[in-house]
Coordinates of C-alpha atoms and ligand atoms in Angstrom, one line a residue:
X30 CA -27.6 -10.8 -18.7
X31 CA -24.5 -11.2 -16.7
X32 CA -24.8 -12.6 -13.4
X33 CA -23.2 -11.1 -10.9
X34 CA -19.4 -12.7 -10.0
X35 CA -18.8 -14.7 -6.7
X36 CA -18.0 -13.2 -3.7
X37 CA -18.3 -15.9 -1.4
X38 CA -21.2 -15.0 1.1
X39 CA -22.8 -12.7 -1.4
X40 CA -26.6 -13.4 -1.3
X41 CA -28.2 -14.9 -4.2
X42 CA -28.6 -11.9 -6.8
X43 CA -32.7 -12.3 -7.6
X44 CA -33.2 -11.5 -3.1
X45 CA -29.8 -8.9 -3.9
X46 CA -31.7 -7.5 -6.0
X47 CA -35.2 -6.4 -4.1
X48 CA -33.1 -5.7 -1.8
X49 CA -31.6 -2.5 -0.2
X50 CA -30.2 0.1 -3.3
X51 CA -26.6 0.2 -3.7
X52 CA -25.0 2.8 -1.5
X53 CA -24.3 6.6 -3.4
X54 CA -26.5 5.1 -6.9
X55 CA -30.6 4.4 -7.0
X56 CA -29.4 0.9 -8.6
X57 CA -30.7 -3.3 -6.8
X58 CA -28.1 -4.1 -4.6
X59 CA -26.1 -6.9 -6.9
X60 CA -26.8 -5.5 -9.6
X61 CA -23.0 -5.0 -12.0
X62 CA -21.0 -3.1 -13.7
X63 CA -22.5 -4.6 -17.0
X64 CA -25.9 -4.0 -16.1
X65 CA -25.6 -0.7 -15.7
X66 CA -22.9 0.4 -18.3
X67 CA -19.7 2.8 -18.1
X68 CA -22.1 6.1 -18.1
X69 CA -23.8 4.9 -14.7
X70 CA -20.5 3.2 -13.0
X71 CA -18.5 6.6 -14.5
X72 CA -21.4 8.9 -12.0
X73 CA -21.5 7.1 -9.2
X74 CA -17.9 6.7 -8.6
X75 CA -17.6 10.4 -9.8
X76 CA -19.9 11.1 -7.0
X77 CA -17.4 10.0 -4.1
X78 CA -14.6 11.6 -6.0
X79 CA -16.0 14.9 -7.1
X80 CA -17.2 15.6 -2.9
X81 CA -13.5 14.4 -1.8
X82 CA -12.6 17.4 -5.1
X83 CA -14.7 19.9 -3.1
X84 CA -13.1 20.1 -0.3
X85 CA -10.6 22.8 1.0
X86 CA -7.2 22.6 0.5
X87 CA -7.2 20.1 -2.0
X88 CA -10.0 22.2 -4.5
X89 CA -7.6 24.6 -4.6
X90 CA -5.0 23.0 -6.6
X91 CA -7.4 21.9 -9.4
X92 CA -7.2 24.2 -12.1
X93 CA -9.3 21.9 -13.9
X94 CA -11.5 19.0 -12.3
X95 CA -12.2 15.8 -13.7
X96 CA -14.8 16.0 -16.6
X97 CA -12.5 17.2 -19.7
X98 CA -10.2 15.1 -21.0
X99 CA -7.9 16.0 -18.7
X100 CA -8.0 17.3 -15.5
X101 CA -5.7 20.8 -14.9
X102 CA -3.5 20.7 -11.7
X103 CA -1.5 24.1 -10.2
X104 CA 2.2 23.2 -8.8
X105 CA 4.0 25.3 -6.7
X106 CA 6.8 23.7 -7.6
X107 CA 9.7 23.5 -10.5
X108 CA 9.2 20.2 -10.4
X109 CA 6.9 17.4 -10.1
X110 CA 7.4 14.4 -8.7
X111 CA 4.9 10.7 -11.2
X112 CA 4.9 6.9 -10.5
X113 CA 3.2 3.8 -11.5
X114 CA 1.6 1.3 -10.1
X115 CA -1.0 -1.7 -10.6
X116 CA -3.2 -4.2 -8.4
X117 CA -4.5 -6.9 -10.0
X118 CA -6.9 -9.8 -8.7
X119 CA -4.7 -12.9 -8.0
X120 CA -1.9 -11.3 -7.9
X121 CA -2.7 -8.7 -5.5
X122 CA -5.5 -9.4 -3.5
X123 CA -8.7 -12.0 -4.4
X124 CA -12.2 -11.1 -4.8
X125 CA -13.2 -14.1 -2.4
X126 CA -11.4 -13.2 0.2
X127 CA -14.0 -10.6 1.2
X128 CA -18.0 -11.8 1.9
X129 CA -19.5 -7.8 1.0
X130 CA -18.7 -6.7 -2.3
X131 CA -19.1 -2.9 -0.5
X132 CA -16.3 -3.7 2.0
X133 CA -13.7 -5.7 -1.1
X134 CA -13.9 -2.8 -3.3
X135 CA -13.0 -0.6 -0.3
X136 CA -9.7 -2.5 1.0
X137 CA -8.5 -3.0 -2.4
X138 CA -9.6 1.1 -3.6
X139 CA -7.4 2.2 -0.3
X140 CA -4.2 -0.5 -0.9
X141 CA -3.6 0.5 -4.7
X142 CA -3.4 3.9 -3.5
X143 CA -1.2 3.6 -0.1
X144 CA 1.4 2.2 -2.7
X145 CA 1.4 4.9 -4.8
X146 CA 1.2 7.3 -1.6
X147 CA 3.9 5.2 -0.2
X148 CA 6.2 5.7 -3.3
X149 CA 6.1 9.7 -3.3
X150 CA 6.7 9.6 0.3
X151 CA 9.4 7.1 -0.4
X152 CA 11.0 10.2 -2.3
X153 CA 9.9 12.4 0.1
X154 CA 7.2 14.2 -2.3
X155 CA 3.7 15.3 -1.0
X156 CA 1.4 13.6 -3.0
X157 CA -1.3 15.9 -5.1
X158 CA -3.3 14.1 -7.5
X159 CA -4.3 10.3 -7.9
X160 CA -5.2 9.5 -11.2
X161 CA -7.2 6.0 -11.5
X162 CA -7.3 3.6 -14.2
X163 CA -10.2 0.6 -13.8
X164 CA -10.2 -2.6 -15.3
X165 CA -13.7 -4.1 -14.0
X166 CA -15.3 -7.4 -15.1
X167 CA -19.0 -7.0 -16.2
X168 CA -20.2 -9.3 -13.9
X169 CA -18.6 -7.7 -10.7
X170 CA -21.1 -5.8 -8.6
X171 CA -21.6 -1.9 -9.1
X172 CA -21.3 -1.9 -5.2
X173 CA -17.4 -3.1 -4.9
X174 CA -17.2 -0.1 -7.6
X175 CA -18.9 2.7 -5.9
X176 CA -16.9 2.5 -2.6
X177 CA -13.1 1.9 -4.5
X178 CA -13.2 5.4 -4.7
X179 CA -14.3 5.0 -1.0
X180 CA -11.2 3.9 0.5
X181 CA -8.8 6.0 -2.5
X182 CA -10.8 8.7 -0.7
X183 CA -9.6 7.7 2.5
X184 CA -6.0 7.1 1.7
X185 CA -5.8 10.5 0.7
X186 CA -6.8 11.6 3.9
X187 CA -4.0 10.5 6.2
X188 CA -1.7 13.1 7.3
X189 CA 0.8 13.7 4.8
X190 CA -1.3 13.3 2.0
X191 CA -4.5 15.9 2.8
X192 CA -3.8 17.8 -0.1
X193 CA -4.5 15.1 -2.2
X194 CA -6.8 15.1 -5.5
X195 CA -8.6 11.7 -7.7
X196 CA -7.8 14.2 -10.9
X197 CA -9.1 11.3 -13.2
X198 CA -9.1 7.9 -14.7
X199 CA -10.2 5.4 -17.1
X200 CA -13.2 2.5 -16.8
X201 CA -12.5 -0.6 -18.7
X202 CA -13.7 -4.1 -19.4
X203 CA -11.5 -7.7 -18.3
X204 CA -11.6 -10.5 -16.6
X205 CA -10.2 -9.3 -13.7
X206 CA -10.2 -6.7 -11.3
X207 CA -7.1 -4.5 -11.7
X208 CA -6.3 -0.9 -11.0
X209 CA -3.3 1.1 -12.4
X210 CA -2.6 4.8 -10.4
X211 CA -0.6 6.9 -11.7
X212 CA 0.4 9.3 -9.1
X213 CA 1.8 12.9 -8.5
X214 CA 3.5 14.9 -6.4
X215 CA 6.3 17.7 -4.7
X216 CA 9.4 17.4 -3.6
X217 CA 9.4 18.3 -0.3
X218 CA 11.9 21.4 1.3
X219 CA 14.3 21.1 4.1
X220 CA 13.0 23.9 5.1
X221 CA 10.9 27.3 3.6
X222 CA 13.8 28.4 1.8
X223 CA 16.0 25.6 0.6
X224 CA 15.9 23.6 -2.7
X225 CA 13.4 21.1 -3.1
X226 CA 16.3 17.6 -2.4
X227 CA 13.9 14.4 -3.9
X228 CA 15.2 11.6 -1.5
X229 CA 16.8 8.7 -3.6
X230 CA 17.8 5.5 -3.7
X231 CA 22.1 6.3 -4.2
X232 CA 22.8 9.1 -1.1
X233 CA 24.2 6.7 1.0
X234 CA 27.8 6.9 2.1
X235 CA 29.9 4.3 4.5
X236 CA 29.2 5.2 7.5
X237 CA 25.8 5.9 7.8
X238 CA 23.0 4.8 10.0
X239 CA 20.5 2.3 8.2
X240 CA 17.0 3.1 9.6
X241 CA 13.6 1.8 9.5
X242 CA 9.8 4.0 9.6
X243 CA 7.5 1.2 10.2
X244 CA 7.0 -2.0 11.2
X245 CA 8.3 -5.1 9.0
X246 CA 6.5 -8.5 8.1
X247 CA 2.9 -7.8 8.9
X248 CA 1.9 -8.0 5.2
X249 CA 3.2 -11.0 5.4
X250 CA 1.4 -12.6 7.7
X251 CA -2.2 -10.7 7.1
X252 CA -1.4 -13.1 3.5
X253 CA -0.8 -16.1 5.3
X254 CA -3.8 -15.4 8.1
X255 CA -6.3 -14.7 5.5
X256 CA -5.1 -17.7 2.9
X257 CA -5.8 -19.9 6.1
X258 CA -8.5 -18.5 7.2
X259 CA -7.6 -17.8 10.4
X260 CA -8.2 -14.2 10.5
X261 CA -11.0 -12.4 8.4
X262 CA -9.6 -10.2 5.2
X263 CA -11.4 -6.6 7.3
X264 CA -10.3 -7.9 10.8
X265 CA -9.2 -4.8 12.3
X266 CA -6.9 -3.2 15.5
X267 CA -9.9 -2.2 18.2
X268 CA -10.6 -1.3 22.1
X269 CA -11.3 -4.6 24.3
X270 CA -9.3 -7.1 21.8
X271 CA -7.1 -8.9 23.5
X272 CA -3.2 -8.2 22.2
X273 CA -2.9 -11.4 20.2
X274 CA -5.6 -10.7 18.6
X275 CA -5.0 -7.3 18.5
X276 CA -1.3 -8.2 16.2
X277 CA -4.0 -10.4 14.5
X278 CA -5.9 -8.3 13.0
X279 CA -3.3 -5.8 12.6
X280 CA -1.3 -8.0 10.3
X281 CA -4.2 -8.2 8.1
X282 CA -4.9 -5.0 8.0
X283 CA -1.9 -4.6 7.1
X284 CA -2.0 -6.8 4.1
X285 CA -6.2 -5.9 3.1
X286 CA -5.6 -2.1 3.6
X287 CA -2.0 -0.4 5.0
X288 CA -2.0 2.9 6.1
X289 CA 2.0 3.2 5.6
X290 CA 2.8 6.7 7.5
X291 CA 2.6 9.6 4.8
X292 CA 5.0 12.2 6.8
X293 CA 7.6 9.7 7.6
X294 CA 9.0 11.4 3.4
X295 CA 9.1 14.3 4.7
X296 CA 10.5 14.5 8.4
X297 CA 13.5 12.1 6.6
X298 CA 14.5 14.9 4.3
X299 CA 14.2 17.3 7.2
X300 CA 16.9 15.1 9.5
X301 CA 19.2 15.1 6.1
X302 CA 18.3 11.5 4.9
X303 CA 20.8 10.7 2.7
X304 CA 19.0 7.7 0.7
X305 CA 15.8 5.5 1.2
X306 CA 13.0 3.5 -0.8
X307 CA 9.9 2.1 0.1
X308 CA 9.9 -1.4 1.5
X309 CA 7.5 -3.3 -1.6
X310 CA 9.0 -6.6 -2.0
X311 CA 10.8 -7.5 0.9
X312 CA 13.1 -6.4 3.7
X313 CA 16.2 -7.6 1.9
X314 CA 15.2 -7.0 -1.9
X315 CA 14.6 -3.7 -1.5
X316 CA 17.7 -3.2 0.4
X317 CA 19.7 -4.6 -2.1
X318 CA 18.5 -2.0 -4.9
X319 CA 19.6 0.8 -2.3
X320 CA 22.9 -0.7 -1.4
X321 CA 23.4 -1.2 -5.5
X322 CA 22.0 2.6 -6.3
X323 CA 24.4 4.0 -3.7
X324 CA 28.0 0.9 -4.8
X325 CA 27.8 0.6 -0.6
X326 CA 26.4 -2.3 1.4
X327 CA 24.0 -3.0 4.3
X328 CA 25.0 -4.6 7.2
X329 CA 22.2 -5.5 9.5
X330 CA 22.1 -5.6 13.6
X331 CA 20.9 -9.1 13.8
X332 CA 19.0 -7.9 17.3
X333 CA 17.4 -5.0 15.3
X334 CA 16.0 -8.1 13.0
X335 CA 14.7 -9.7 15.8
X336 CA 12.9 -6.9 17.3
X337 CA 11.4 -7.1 14.3
X338 CA 10.7 -11.0 14.1
X339 CA 10.3 -11.4 17.5
X340 CA 6.4 -10.7 18.2
X341 CA 5.8 -12.3 13.9
X342 CA 6.5 -15.9 16.6
X343 CA 3.4 -15.0 18.6
X344 CA 1.0 -14.6 15.4
X345 CA 3.0 -18.3 14.1
X346 CA 2.4 -19.7 16.8
X347 CA -1.4 -18.7 16.5
X348 CA -0.9 -20.2 12.8
X349 CA -0.2 -22.9 13.8
X350 CA -2.1 -24.0 16.3
X351 CA -5.4 -23.0 13.8
X352 CA -4.7 -23.9 11.1
X353 CA -3.4 -27.8 10.7
X354 CA -0.7 -28.0 8.6
X355 CA 0.7 -24.0 8.3
X356 CA 4.8 -24.1 8.9
X357 CA 4.6 -20.2 8.7
X358 CA 8.4 -19.0 8.8
X359 CA 8.2 -16.1 10.9
X360 CA 11.5 -14.2 9.8
X361 CA 11.1 -14.8 5.9
X362 CA 8.3 -12.4 6.7
X363 CA 10.3 -10.3 8.0
X364 CA 13.0 -10.1 5.5
X365 CA 11.2 -11.6 2.5
X366 CA 7.6 -10.6 2.6
X367 CA 7.0 -8.0 1.0
X368 CA 4.0 -4.8 1.2
X369 CA 5.0 -3.5 3.9
X370 CA 5.0 0.2 3.0
X371 CA 7.7 1.4 5.6
X372 CA 10.7 4.1 4.9
X373 CA 13.9 2.3 4.4
X374 CA 16.5 5.2 5.1
X375 CA 19.8 6.0 5.5
X376 CA 20.9 8.5 7.5
X377 CA 24.6 11.0 8.6
X378 CA 26.2 9.2 11.5
X379 CA 25.5 12.1 13.7
X380 CA 22.3 12.7 12.6
X381 CA 19.3 12.2 14.7
X382 CA 16.8 9.5 13.8
X383 CA 13.0 11.4 12.9
X384 CA 10.7 10.1 15.9
X385 CA 9.2 6.9 14.0
X386 CA 12.2 5.5 12.6
X387 CA 14.0 2.9 15.1
X388 CA 18.1 1.4 13.6
X389 CA 18.3 -1.4 11.7
X390 CA 22.1 -1.2 10.8
X391 CA 25.2 0.2 9.5
X392 CA 25.9 1.4 5.8
X393 CA 29.5 0.3 5.0
X394 CA 32.0 0.4 2.3
X395 CA 31.9 -3.0 0.4
X396 CA 34.7 -5.1 -0.9
X397 CA 34.1 -5.7 -4.0
X398 CA 30.2 -5.6 -4.7
X399 CA 27.5 -3.9 -3.8
X400 CA 25.2 -6.1 -1.3
X401 CA 23.8 -6.6 2.0
X402 CA 24.7 -8.5 5.0
X403 CA 21.8 -10.5 7.3
X404 CA 23.6 -12.6 9.8
X405 CA 23.3 -15.1 6.8
X406 CA 20.0 -14.7 5.3
X407 CA 21.1 -12.8 2.2
X408 CA 19.5 -15.8 -0.1
X409 CA 16.2 -14.5 0.8
X410 CA 14.8 -13.6 -3.1
X411 CA 12.0 -11.5 -1.9
X412 CA 8.7 -10.1 -3.6
X413 CA 9.6 -10.4 -8.2
X414 CA 6.0 -9.2 -9.4
X415 CA 6.5 -11.3 -12.9
X416 CA 6.9 -14.9 -11.2
X417 CA 5.7 -14.4 -7.6
Ligands
ATP13 N1 6.5 -1.0 -18.2 C1 8.0 0.7 -17.4 N2 7.9 1.6 -18.3 C2 9.1 2.7 -17.4 N3 9.8 1.9 -16.3 C3 9.4 0.8 -15.8 C4 8.4 0.2 -16.2 N4 8.2 -0.2 -15.1 C5 9.2 -0.5 -13.9 N5 9.9 0.7 -14.7 C6 10.6 1.7 -13.8 O1 11.3 1.0 -13.1 C7 12.4 0.9 -11.3 C8 11.4 0.1 -10.8 O2 10.4 0.0 -11.1 P1 9.6 -0.6 -9.4 O3 8.4 -0.8 -9.4 O4 10.6 -1.8 -8.6 O5 9.0 0.9 -8.5 P2 9.0 0.8 -6.7 O6 8.0 1.4 -6.7 O7 10.2 1.2 -6.4 O8 8.9 -0.8 -6.5 P3 6.6 -1.1 -6.6 O9 5.9 -1.0 -7.4 O10 6.8 -2.6 -5.8 O11 5.7 -0.2 -5.6 C9 11.0 2.7 -11.4 O12 11.9 3.8 -12.0 C10 9.7 2.7 -12.1 O13 9.0 3.5 -12.7
TPS14 C1 -3.2 -12.8 -4.3 C2 -1.9 -12.1 -3.8 N1 -1.2 -12.9 -3.4 C3 -0.1 -12.4 -3.3 C4 0.4 -11.1 -2.4 C5 1.7 -10.7 -2.4 N2 2.5 -9.7 -3.1 C6 1.8 -9.5 -4.1 S1 2.4 -7.9 -4.5 C7 3.7 -8.0 -3.4 C8 5.0 -7.0 -3.4 C9 4.6 -5.5 -4.3 O1 4.8 -6.0 -5.5 P1 4.4 -4.6 -6.5 O2 6.4 -4.4 -6.8 O3 3.0 -4.5 -8.0 O4 4.2 -3.3 -5.8 C10 3.5 -8.8 -2.6 C11 4.5 -9.3 -1.7 C12 -0.8 -10.6 -2.2 N3 -0.7 -9.3 -1.6 N4 -2.1 -11.1 -2.5
MG15 MG1 8.6 1.7 -3.8

């Protein structure tokens, strides 16, 4: 019989098994997925997903719900927008960050959904369905797996994603927890009678304004804070906290359960954005991708970058005080941290930036090769999914 895997302060298995049942199932707390087997894990997962899919307007979009070899989705548009992304234990999160398997499962589910929803948002598309494939170690507590769809469906209830169903998935076993999501969407229209126009990376033109839709560097700061044991992974900003504790909690939340603004893609399309992508691998690395696709140079405004870095200097200061030997670099968090899921966008010079967008710089013609000018920090590499 497989022992439940180490999730920091998890109770001793025999004690846990006599305790309250696992949420949403009749199983004792602490029982593992290997002990209950595929059918019972699937039943627990489906209970959460089916309840989510049954609510209007989502139910109206599912012509055939999960349960057959594939689901059938109703599309209004002639074009679908497709994206996929994997989150793997060790590379994207550590289960050892959490003491509670339910909190761990919820956060992993929310982040896996959020990073995929962010990619659709970055295409100017409305998310309609997710397919969720899970690799589960046999010794993972069932409670963590039941919590996964709770995190997924919570992410789908964010403004901008309200029509998104979970159309199915797959369960398999392997040495580490991994969640792969495929997301399906439809491009937003600038206005009801206009043709759909996905937000691509290749439309930036010299003279355009470069803008960003959300905070930068927080997820990277959160990763450092959590790894140093300075902030708990489930810390969340709350009323009554000091502004500094609230900021530290916002960094933890940005890392473990990001909630990108999923209305920003539609807003960018309506405001006539010329190009856009979401910042997942670091501002400069992703900006270089946009510059290369559009064959332009992106010039960052030093004062605008400083505004992003400034609040994180206070985070770095707390980290230095509370964790001996820590050498945080708040500028590197902003420029190359990654996992921000903010929308980096370009607009024509005359366009009014939509609410929530801040100006970051200017698009210029390049003098030889596309690239970015960030006041001497251009060498910063960002995240590489194979070499870290
Ligand atoms: N194994 C693969 N097979 C086919 N296409 C791939 C594969 N891996 C990546 N791609 C394609 O390469 C492009 C860039 O991939 P990348 O993962 O960098 O996309 P992204 O969504 O911007 O990044 P992130 O994963 O950080 O969100 C995407 O269009 C993606 O579909
Ligand atoms: C344990 C642990 N180690 C490192 C990181 C940092 N990290 C992981 S993926 C990624 C970029 C986006 O990836 P992708 O392009 O695959 O979506 C970054 C910056 C983390 N979150 N947890
Ligand atoms: Mg992306």
